[in-house]
Amino acid sequence: MKLNQPWKTIIVDDEPLARLRLQTLAGEHPGKFEIIAEAENGEEAIEKINRLRPEYIFLDIQMPEISGFDVLKKLDYLPKVIFCTAYDEFALQAFDTHCIDYLVKPLTKERFAKTIAKLEQINNSSPAINLNKLIEQFNQEHRKNEATSIPVKVGDRVIFVRLDEVSYIQADEKYVTVVTKHSKSYILDSSLKKLEDKLPDYFIRVHKSYLINKNLLKEIRKHFNNRFVLILDDYNQSRITSGRSYYPDIKAMFEL
């Protein structure tokens, strides 16, 4: 059964223009939302949500003093939440709450329409959360040259590893290991090929089992049998020997 409409909704954002943008987008879908209040900070949001008990809230994540996540912790009534954020790394953390969807600023008409379609499909119970599916969605919605971090599942949490801090990525059977320049490592249940397609161009394949961050490349030494030893400027001064089939590409890329 679909939810009754219009949906009683509160907009929470510390930026007046962001609140106005949401008002405008909601107004372009007549009969869907009844905006019953706005809040410009976390304290005001907590008071109005508890008192007015909306069905939905559009909630900014990063606000001064009280964040969007902290707002939810202090509610005695929990509506369904659409997070609005300018920070991609918060996207999956949002789904650890009762979040229905997230919108990355600047908000677009097309993405807002997808949120409307999602709300039309759900019923009065909160939807089941599939963490792996959300990670896949996150990767699909961000073009690879715009990606700044990679979501990594750690137990029942998702953390975000900054790509500019990744030294290299190594494949081992069905898993890949992400190693940062600080010598931290994380295991992904993925293939190197799938990962390579989503990464920025500064990650280059130098071996069938290795991708390296060329921005952290410190030195290249010629090795026997048409190979190179690539030394990275990370905590361990990591040394990776390239594969023979990658010799021409590496030679041309670095004009060796």
PDB file of C-alpha atoms in Angstrom:
ATOM      1  CA  MET A   1       0.000   0.000   0.000  1.00  0.00           C
ATOM      2  CA  LYS A   2       1.336   3.390  -0.943  1.00  0.00           C
ATOM      3  CA  LEU A   3       1.728   6.166   1.557  1.00  0.00           C
ATOM      4  CA  ASN A   4      -1.014   8.765   1.750  1.00  0.00           C
ATOM      5  CA  GLN A   5      -0.233  11.995  -0.040  1.00  0.00           C
ATOM      6  CA  PRO A   6       0.654  14.770   0.320  1.00  0.00           C
ATOM      7  CA  TRP A   7       3.464  13.738   2.664  1.00  0.00           C
ATOM      8  CA  LYS A   8       3.925  16.001   5.673  1.00  0.00           C
ATOM      9  CA  THR A   9       7.551  17.110   5.402  1.00  0.00           C
ATOM     10  CA  ILE A  10      10.112  19.240   7.228  1.00  0.00           C
ATOM     11  CA  ILE A  11      13.202  20.681   5.523  1.00  0.00           C
ATOM     12  CA  VAL A  12      16.325  20.948   7.684  1.00  0.00           C
ATOM     13  CA  ASP A  13      19.366  22.819   6.362  1.00  0.00           C
ATOM     14  CA  ASP A  14      21.520  25.619   7.734  1.00  0.00           C
ATOM     15  CA  GLU A  15      21.776  27.250   4.294  1.00  0.00           C
ATOM     16  CA  PRO A  16      18.759  29.400   3.248  1.00  0.00           C
ATOM     17  CA  LEU A  17      19.437  28.831  -0.452  1.00  0.00           C
ATOM     18  CA  ALA A  18      19.523  25.058   0.066  1.00  0.00           C
ATOM     19  CA  ARG A  19      16.146  25.188   1.834  1.00  0.00           C
ATOM     20  CA  LEU A  20      14.748  27.315  -0.986  1.00  0.00           C
ATOM     21  CA  ARG A  21      16.078  24.846  -3.571  1.00  0.00           C
ATOM     22  CA  LEU A  22      14.286  21.969  -1.854  1.00  0.00           C
ATOM     23  CA  GLN A  23      11.087  24.027  -1.616  1.00  0.00           C
ATOM     24  CA  THR A  24      11.328  24.720  -5.356  1.00  0.00           C
ATOM     25  CA  LEU A  25      11.980  21.095  -6.299  1.00  0.00           C
ATOM     26  CA  ALA A  26       9.146  19.864  -4.071  1.00  0.00           C
ATOM     27  CA  GLY A  27       6.834  22.460  -5.605  1.00  0.00           C
ATOM     28  CA  GLU A  28       7.508  21.025  -9.058  1.00  0.00           C
ATOM     29  CA  HIS A  29       5.775  17.824  -7.915  1.00  0.00           C
ATOM     30  CA  PRO A  30       2.313  19.083  -6.927  1.00  0.00           C
ATOM     31  CA  GLY A  31       0.466  17.018  -4.368  1.00  0.00           C
ATOM     32  CA  LYS A  32       3.511  15.046  -3.238  1.00  0.00           C
ATOM     33  CA  PHE A  33       4.781  17.093  -0.284  1.00  0.00           C
ATOM     34  CA  GLU A  34       3.196  19.359   2.286  1.00  0.00           C
ATOM     35  CA  ILE A  35       6.083  21.375   3.721  1.00  0.00           C
ATOM     36  CA  ILE A  36       4.888  21.952   7.276  1.00  0.00           C
ATOM     37  CA  ALA A  37       8.078  23.556   8.620  1.00  0.00           C
ATOM     38  CA  GLU A  38      11.714  24.429   8.037  1.00  0.00           C
ATOM     39  CA  ALA A  39      14.625  24.340  10.460  1.00  0.00           C
ATOM     40  CA  GLU A  40      17.971  26.100  10.086  1.00  0.00           C
ATOM     41  CA  ASN A  41      19.911  24.212  12.762  1.00  0.00           C
ATOM     42  CA  GLY A  42      19.942  20.934  14.644  1.00  0.00           C
ATOM     43  CA  GLU A  43      18.329  22.220  17.842  1.00  0.00           C
ATOM     44  CA  GLU A  44      15.419  23.745  15.957  1.00  0.00           C
ATOM     45  CA  ALA A  45      15.065  20.570  13.898  1.00  0.00           C
ATOM     46  CA  ILE A  46      14.813  18.341  16.975  1.00  0.00           C
ATOM     47  CA  GLU A  47      12.090  20.511  18.524  1.00  0.00           C
ATOM     48  CA  LYS A  48       9.990  20.777  15.345  1.00  0.00           C
ATOM     49  CA  ILE A  49      10.288  17.126  14.337  1.00  0.00           C
ATOM     50  CA  ASN A  50       9.320  15.874  17.799  1.00  0.00           C
ATOM     51  CA  ARG A  51       6.403  18.311  17.986  1.00  0.00           C
ATOM     52  CA  LEU A  52       5.046  18.187  14.425  1.00  0.00           C
ATOM     53  CA  ARG A  53       5.815  14.511  13.667  1.00  0.00           C
ATOM     54  CA  PRO A  54       6.263  14.711   9.881  1.00  0.00           C
ATOM     55  CA  GLU A  55       6.244  11.641   7.672  1.00  0.00           C
ATOM     56  CA  TYR A  56       9.453  12.770   5.935  1.00  0.00           C
ATOM     57  CA  ILE A  57      12.350  15.099   6.560  1.00  0.00           C
ATOM     58  CA  PHE A  58      14.932  16.423   4.144  1.00  0.00           C
ATOM     59  CA  LEU A  59      17.963  16.583   6.416  1.00  0.00           C
ATOM     60  CA  ASP A  60      21.326  18.247   5.824  1.00  0.00           C
ATOM     61  CA  ILE A  61      24.141  16.138   7.268  1.00  0.00           C
ATOM     62  CA  GLN A  62      26.820  18.678   8.078  1.00  0.00           C
ATOM     63  CA  MET A  63      25.483  21.550  10.151  1.00  0.00           C
ATOM     64  CA  PRO A  64      27.195  23.631  12.852  1.00  0.00           C
ATOM     65  CA  GLU A  65      27.125  22.266  16.427  1.00  0.00           C
ATOM     66  CA  ILE A  66      24.550  19.495  15.821  1.00  0.00           C
ATOM     67  CA  SER A  67      24.973  17.342  12.692  1.00  0.00           C
ATOM     68  CA  GLY A  68      22.156  15.617  10.865  1.00  0.00           C
ATOM     69  CA  PHE A  69      23.194  12.279  12.365  1.00  0.00           C
ATOM     70  CA  ASP A  70      23.153  13.768  15.864  1.00  0.00           C
ATOM     71  CA  VAL A  71      19.682  15.174  15.231  1.00  0.00           C
ATOM     72  CA  LEU A  72      18.363  11.663  14.621  1.00  0.00           C
ATOM     73  CA  LYS A  73      19.940  10.375  17.835  1.00  0.00           C
ATOM     74  CA  LYS A  74      18.011  12.954  19.871  1.00  0.00           C
ATOM     75  CA  LEU A  75      14.559  12.401  18.374  1.00  0.00           C
ATOM     76  CA  ASP A  76      11.775  10.663  20.260  1.00  0.00           C
ATOM     77  CA  TYR A  77       9.897  10.342  16.989  1.00  0.00           C
ATOM     78  CA  LEU A  78      11.686   9.066  13.898  1.00  0.00           C
ATOM     79  CA  PRO A  79      10.325  10.004  10.469  1.00  0.00           C
ATOM     80  CA  LYS A  80      11.643   8.675   7.208  1.00  0.00           C
ATOM     81  CA  VAL A  81      14.737  10.578   6.114  1.00  0.00           C
ATOM     82  CA  ILE A  82      16.127  11.849   2.825  1.00  0.00           C
ATOM     83  CA  PHE A  83      19.633  13.116   3.520  1.00  0.00           C
ATOM     84  CA  CYS A  84      21.047  16.068   1.615  1.00  0.00           C
ATOM     85  CA  THR A  85      24.811  16.387   1.580  1.00  0.00           C
ATOM     86  CA  ALA A  86      27.626  18.046  -0.306  1.00  0.00           C
ATOM     87  CA  TYR A  87      29.987  15.348   0.934  1.00  0.00           C
ATOM     88  CA  ASP A  88      29.963  11.993  -0.836  1.00  0.00           C
ATOM     89  CA  GLU A  89      31.744  10.199   2.001  1.00  0.00           C
ATOM     90  CA  PHE A  90      28.658  10.609   4.192  1.00  0.00           C
ATOM     91  CA  ALA A  91      26.356   8.914   1.713  1.00  0.00           C
ATOM     92  CA  LEU A  92      26.495   5.341   2.972  1.00  0.00           C
ATOM     93  CA  GLN A  93      26.747   6.290   6.617  1.00  0.00           C
ATOM     94  CA  ALA A  94      23.356   7.835   6.057  1.00  0.00           C
ATOM     95  CA  PHE A  95      21.917   4.423   5.256  1.00  0.00           C
ATOM     96  CA  ASP A  96      22.944   3.114   8.688  1.00  0.00           C
ATOM     97  CA  THR A  97      20.078   5.268   9.984  1.00  0.00           C
ATOM     98  CA  HIS A  98      16.462   5.053   8.813  1.00  0.00           C
ATOM     99  CA  CYS A  99      17.364   6.880   5.632  1.00  0.00           C
ATOM    100  CA  ILE A 100      15.273   6.255   2.536  1.00  0.00           C
ATOM    101  CA  ASP A 101      17.573   8.059   0.104  1.00  0.00           C
ATOM    102  CA  TYR A 102      20.336  10.634  -0.106  1.00  0.00           C
ATOM    103  CA  LEU A 103      20.765  13.617  -2.400  1.00  0.00           C
ATOM    104  CA  VAL A 104      24.213  14.985  -3.184  1.00  0.00           C
ATOM    105  CA  LYS A 105      24.387  18.753  -3.598  1.00  0.00           C
ATOM    106  CA  PRO A 106      23.988  20.593  -5.873  1.00  0.00           C
ATOM    107  CA  LEU A 107      20.517  19.073  -6.145  1.00  0.00           C
ATOM    108  CA  THR A 108      19.216  18.389  -9.625  1.00  0.00           C
ATOM    109  CA  LYS A 109      15.690  17.942 -10.948  1.00  0.00           C
ATOM    110  CA  GLU A 110      16.576  14.569 -12.414  1.00  0.00           C
ATOM    111  CA  ARG A 111      17.954  13.138  -9.166  1.00  0.00           C
ATOM    112  CA  PHE A 112      15.056  14.581  -7.156  1.00  0.00           C
ATOM    113  CA  ALA A 113      12.619  12.858  -9.519  1.00  0.00           C
ATOM    114  CA  LYS A 114      14.314   9.526  -8.741  1.00  0.00           C
ATOM    115  CA  THR A 115      13.731  10.150  -5.052  1.00  0.00           C
ATOM    116  CA  ILE A 116      10.035  10.771  -5.759  1.00  0.00           C
ATOM    117  CA  ALA A 117       9.841   7.489  -7.657  1.00  0.00           C
ATOM    118  CA  LYS A 118      11.451   5.655  -4.748  1.00  0.00           C
ATOM    119  CA  LEU A 119       8.990   7.138  -2.261  1.00  0.00           C
ATOM    120  CA  GLU A 120       6.110   6.075  -4.496  1.00  0.00           C
ATOM    121  CA  GLN A 121       7.285   2.463  -4.322  1.00  0.00           C
ATOM    122  CA  ILE A 122       7.745   2.024  -0.590  1.00  0.00           C
ATOM    123  CA  ASN A 123       5.098   1.248   2.007  1.00  0.00           C
ATOM    124  CA  ASN A 124       4.685   2.333   5.602  1.00  0.00           C
ATOM    125  CA  SER A 125       7.463   0.081   6.877  1.00  0.00           C
ATOM    126  CA  SER A 126      11.096   1.070   6.538  1.00  0.00           C
ATOM    127  CA  PRO A 127      12.738  -0.690   3.578  1.00  0.00           C
ATOM    128  CA  ALA A 128      15.246  -3.433   4.184  1.00  0.00           C
ATOM    129  CA  ILE A 129      18.835  -2.225   3.976  1.00  0.00           C
ATOM    130  CA  ASN A 130      21.213  -4.175   1.766  1.00  0.00           C
ATOM    131  CA  LEU A 131      24.686  -2.815   2.414  1.00  0.00           C
ATOM    132  CA  ASN A 132      26.353  -4.364  -0.648  1.00  0.00           C
ATOM    133  CA  LYS A 133      23.601  -3.032  -2.900  1.00  0.00           C
ATOM    134  CA  LEU A 134      24.066   0.461  -1.492  1.00  0.00           C
ATOM    135  CA  ILE A 135      27.820   0.312  -2.126  1.00  0.00           C
ATOM    136  CA  GLU A 136      27.107  -0.665  -5.734  1.00  0.00           C
ATOM    137  CA  GLN A 137      24.631   2.207  -6.042  1.00  0.00           C
ATOM    138  CA  PHE A 138      27.178   4.640  -4.633  1.00  0.00           C
ATOM    139  CA  ASN A 139      29.782   3.579  -7.190  1.00  0.00           C
ATOM    140  CA  GLN A 140      27.349   3.775 -10.107  1.00  0.00           C
ATOM    141  CA  GLU A 141      26.177   7.282  -9.262  1.00  0.00           C
ATOM    142  CA  HIS A 142      29.631   8.829  -9.182  1.00  0.00           C
ATOM    143  CA  ARG A 143      31.633   9.025 -12.372  1.00  0.00           C
ATOM    144  CA  LYS A 144      35.103   7.657 -11.890  1.00  0.00           C
ATOM    145  CA  ASN A 145      36.974  10.896 -12.544  1.00  0.00           C
ATOM    146  CA  GLU A 146      34.929  12.564  -9.825  1.00  0.00           C
ATOM    147  CA  ALA A 147      35.486   9.835  -7.236  1.00  0.00           C
ATOM    148  CA  THR A 148      37.452  10.985  -4.219  1.00  0.00           C
ATOM    149  CA  SER A 149      36.989   7.999  -1.927  1.00  0.00           C
ATOM    150  CA  ILE A 150      36.163   4.329  -1.981  1.00  0.00           C
ATOM    151  CA  PRO A 151      33.607   2.687   0.342  1.00  0.00           C
ATOM    152  CA  VAL A 152      34.968  -0.261   2.312  1.00  0.00           C
ATOM    153  CA  LYS A 153      32.852  -2.621   4.388  1.00  0.00           C
ATOM    154  CA  VAL A 154      34.357  -3.198   7.843  1.00  0.00           C
ATOM    155  CA  GLY A 155      32.139  -5.465   9.913  1.00  0.00           C
ATOM    156  CA  ASP A 156      28.701  -3.874  10.001  1.00  0.00           C
ATOM    157  CA  ARG A 157      30.072  -0.439   9.109  1.00  0.00           C
ATOM    158  CA  VAL A 158      31.180   1.274   5.918  1.00  0.00           C
ATOM    159  CA  ILE A 159      34.212   3.544   6.019  1.00  0.00           C
ATOM    160  CA  PHE A 160      35.517   5.719   3.226  1.00  0.00           C
ATOM    161  CA  VAL A 161      39.148   5.571   2.177  1.00  0.00           C
ATOM    162  CA  ARG A 162      40.440   8.643   0.374  1.00  0.00           C
ATOM    163  CA  LEU A 163      41.757   7.648  -3.031  1.00  0.00           C
ATOM    164  CA  ASP A 164      44.595  10.154  -2.947  1.00  0.00           C
ATOM    165  CA  GLU A 165      45.914   8.305   0.120  1.00  0.00           C
ATOM    166  CA  VAL A 166      45.837   4.891  -1.549  1.00  0.00           C
ATOM    167  CA  SER A 167      49.317   3.731  -2.512  1.00  0.00           C
ATOM    168  CA  TYR A 168      48.448   0.583  -4.433  1.00  0.00           C
ATOM    169  CA  ILE A 169      45.778  -2.054  -4.882  1.00  0.00           C
ATOM    170  CA  GLN A 170      46.677  -5.726  -5.080  1.00  0.00           C
ATOM    171  CA  ALA A 171      44.590  -8.631  -6.362  1.00  0.00           C
ATOM    172  CA  ASP A 172      44.710 -11.995  -4.617  1.00  0.00           C
ATOM    173  CA  GLU A 173      42.352 -14.674  -5.926  1.00  0.00           C
ATOM    174  CA  LYS A 174      38.773 -13.312  -5.519  1.00  0.00           C
ATOM    175  CA  TYR A 175      39.668 -10.405  -3.248  1.00  0.00           C
ATOM    176  CA  VAL A 176      41.598  -7.195  -3.675  1.00  0.00           C
ATOM    177  CA  THR A 177      43.542  -5.401  -0.967  1.00  0.00           C
ATOM    178  CA  VAL A 178      43.677  -1.610  -0.805  1.00  0.00           C
ATOM    179  CA  VAL A 179      46.888  -0.346   0.818  1.00  0.00           C
ATOM    180  CA  THR A 180      47.235   3.279   1.886  1.00  0.00           C
ATOM    181  CA  LYS A 181      50.398   5.351   2.049  1.00  0.00           C
ATOM    182  CA  HIS A 182      50.184   5.036   5.839  1.00  0.00           C
ATOM    183  CA  SER A 183      50.387   1.225   5.533  1.00  0.00           C
ATOM    184  CA  LYS A 184      46.752   0.575   6.403  1.00  0.00           C
ATOM    185  CA  SER A 185      45.080  -2.156   4.356  1.00  0.00           C
ATOM    186  CA  TYR A 186      41.454  -3.002   3.570  1.00  0.00           C
ATOM    187  CA  ILE A 187      39.961  -6.003   1.792  1.00  0.00           C
ATOM    188  CA  LEU A 188      37.332  -5.571  -0.909  1.00  0.00           C
ATOM    189  CA  ASP A 189      35.104  -8.289  -2.294  1.00  0.00           C
ATOM    190  CA  SER A 190      35.627  -7.249  -5.885  1.00  0.00           C
ATOM    191  CA  SER A 191      37.764  -7.847  -8.945  1.00  0.00           C
ATOM    192  CA  LEU A 192      40.663  -5.618  -9.921  1.00  0.00           C
ATOM    193  CA  LYS A 193      39.105  -5.040 -13.325  1.00  0.00           C
ATOM    194  CA  LYS A 194      35.807  -3.769 -11.897  1.00  0.00           C
ATOM    195  CA  LEU A 195      37.670  -1.521  -9.523  1.00  0.00           C
ATOM    196  CA  GLU A 196      39.969  -0.193 -12.239  1.00  0.00           C
ATOM    197  CA  ASP A 197      36.972   0.939 -14.296  1.00  0.00           C
ATOM    198  CA  LYS A 198      35.738   3.135 -11.434  1.00  0.00           C
ATOM    199  CA  LEU A 199      39.016   4.708 -10.332  1.00  0.00           C
ATOM    200  CA  PRO A 200      40.459   8.067 -11.422  1.00  0.00           C
ATOM    201  CA  ASP A 201      43.023   8.103 -14.189  1.00  0.00           C
ATOM    202  CA  TYR A 202      45.965   8.458 -11.827  1.00  0.00           C
ATOM    203  CA  PHE A 203      45.595   4.779 -10.947  1.00  0.00           C
ATOM    204  CA  ILE A 204      47.480   2.731 -13.518  1.00  0.00           C
ATOM    205  CA  ARG A 205      47.798  -1.006 -14.080  1.00  0.00           C
ATOM    206  CA  VAL A 206      51.419  -2.154 -13.918  1.00  0.00           C
ATOM    207  CA  HIS A 207      50.837  -5.868 -13.403  1.00  0.00           C
ATOM    208  CA  LYS A 208      47.885  -8.218 -13.730  1.00  0.00           C
ATOM    209  CA  SER A 209      47.659  -8.125  -9.945  1.00  0.00           C
ATOM    210  CA  TYR A 210      48.567  -4.486  -9.216  1.00  0.00           C
ATOM    211  CA  LEU A 211      47.203  -0.996  -9.659  1.00  0.00           C
ATOM    212  CA  ILE A 212      49.360   1.844  -8.360  1.00  0.00           C
ATOM    213  CA  ASN A 213      48.755   5.493  -7.612  1.00  0.00           C
ATOM    214  CA  LYS A 214      51.166   7.167 -10.018  1.00  0.00           C
ATOM    215  CA  ASN A 215      50.964  10.373  -7.978  1.00  0.00           C
ATOM    216  CA  LEU A 216      52.838   8.518  -5.242  1.00  0.00           C
ATOM    217  CA  LEU A 217      55.440   7.083  -7.588  1.00  0.00           C
ATOM    218  CA  LYS A 218      58.893   8.033  -6.324  1.00  0.00           C
ATOM    219  CA  GLU A 219      61.303   6.123  -8.540  1.00  0.00           C
ATOM    220  CA  ILE A 220      61.409   3.685 -11.457  1.00  0.00           C
ATOM    221  CA  ARG A 221      64.255   1.230 -11.936  1.00  0.00           C
ATOM    222  CA  LYS A 222      64.815  -1.001 -14.907  1.00  0.00           C
ATOM    223  CA  HIS A 223      64.606  -4.673 -14.126  1.00  0.00           C
ATOM    224  CA  PHE A 224      65.575  -7.738 -16.130  1.00  0.00           C
ATOM    225  CA  ASN A 225      63.321  -9.403 -18.677  1.00  0.00           C
ATOM    226  CA  ASN A 226      61.466  -6.236 -19.756  1.00  0.00           C
ATOM    227  CA  ARG A 227      60.195  -5.258 -16.338  1.00  0.00           C
ATOM    228  CA  PHE A 228      60.480  -2.307 -13.986  1.00  0.00           C
ATOM    229  CA  VAL A 229      60.711  -1.938 -10.235  1.00  0.00           C
ATOM    230  CA  LEU A 230      58.341   0.817  -9.143  1.00  0.00           C
ATOM    231  CA  ILE A 231      59.148   2.445  -5.791  1.00  0.00           C
ATOM    232  CA  LEU A 232      56.323   4.300  -4.101  1.00  0.00           C
ATOM    233  CA  ASP A 233      56.586   7.247  -1.754  1.00  0.00           C
ATOM    234  CA  ASP A 234      54.643   5.630   1.077  1.00  0.00           C
ATOM    235  CA  TYR A 235      55.361   4.525   4.624  1.00  0.00           C
ATOM    236  CA  ASN A 236      56.982   1.249   3.527  1.00  0.00           C
ATOM    237  CA  GLN A 237      58.660   2.622   0.394  1.00  0.00           C
ATOM    238  CA  SER A 238      56.752  -0.152  -1.368  1.00  0.00           C
ATOM    239  CA  ARG A 239      58.421  -1.852  -4.327  1.00  0.00           C
ATOM    240  CA  ILE A 240      56.265  -3.347  -7.042  1.00  0.00           C
ATOM    241  CA  THR A 241      57.682  -5.211 -10.006  1.00  0.00           C
ATOM    242  CA  SER A 242      55.763  -4.615 -13.198  1.00  0.00           C
ATOM    243  CA  GLY A 243      54.548  -7.374 -15.494  1.00  0.00           C
ATOM    244  CA  ARG A 244      56.325  -7.931 -18.796  1.00  0.00           C
ATOM    245  CA  SER A 245      53.213  -7.219 -20.846  1.00  0.00           C
ATOM    246  CA  TYR A 246      52.978  -3.756 -19.255  1.00  0.00           C
ATOM    247  CA  TYR A 247      56.544  -2.785 -20.204  1.00  0.00           C
ATOM    248  CA  PRO A 248      55.647  -0.838 -23.395  1.00  0.00           C
ATOM    249  CA  ASP A 249      52.857   1.139 -21.684  1.00  0.00           C
ATOM    250  CA  ILE A 250      54.990   2.098 -18.692  1.00  0.00           C
ATOM    251  CA  LYS A 251      57.918   3.020 -20.922  1.00  0.00           C
ATOM    252  CA  ALA A 252      55.751   5.243 -23.098  1.00  0.00           C
ATOM    253  CA  MET A 253      53.873   6.821 -20.185  1.00  0.00           C
ATOM    254  CA  PHE A 254      57.033   7.927 -18.410  1.00  0.00           C
ATOM    255  CA  GLU A 255      59.164   8.390 -21.571  1.00  0.00           C
ATOM    256  CA  LEU A 256      61.766   5.906 -20.358  1.00  0.00           C
TER     257      LEU A 256
END
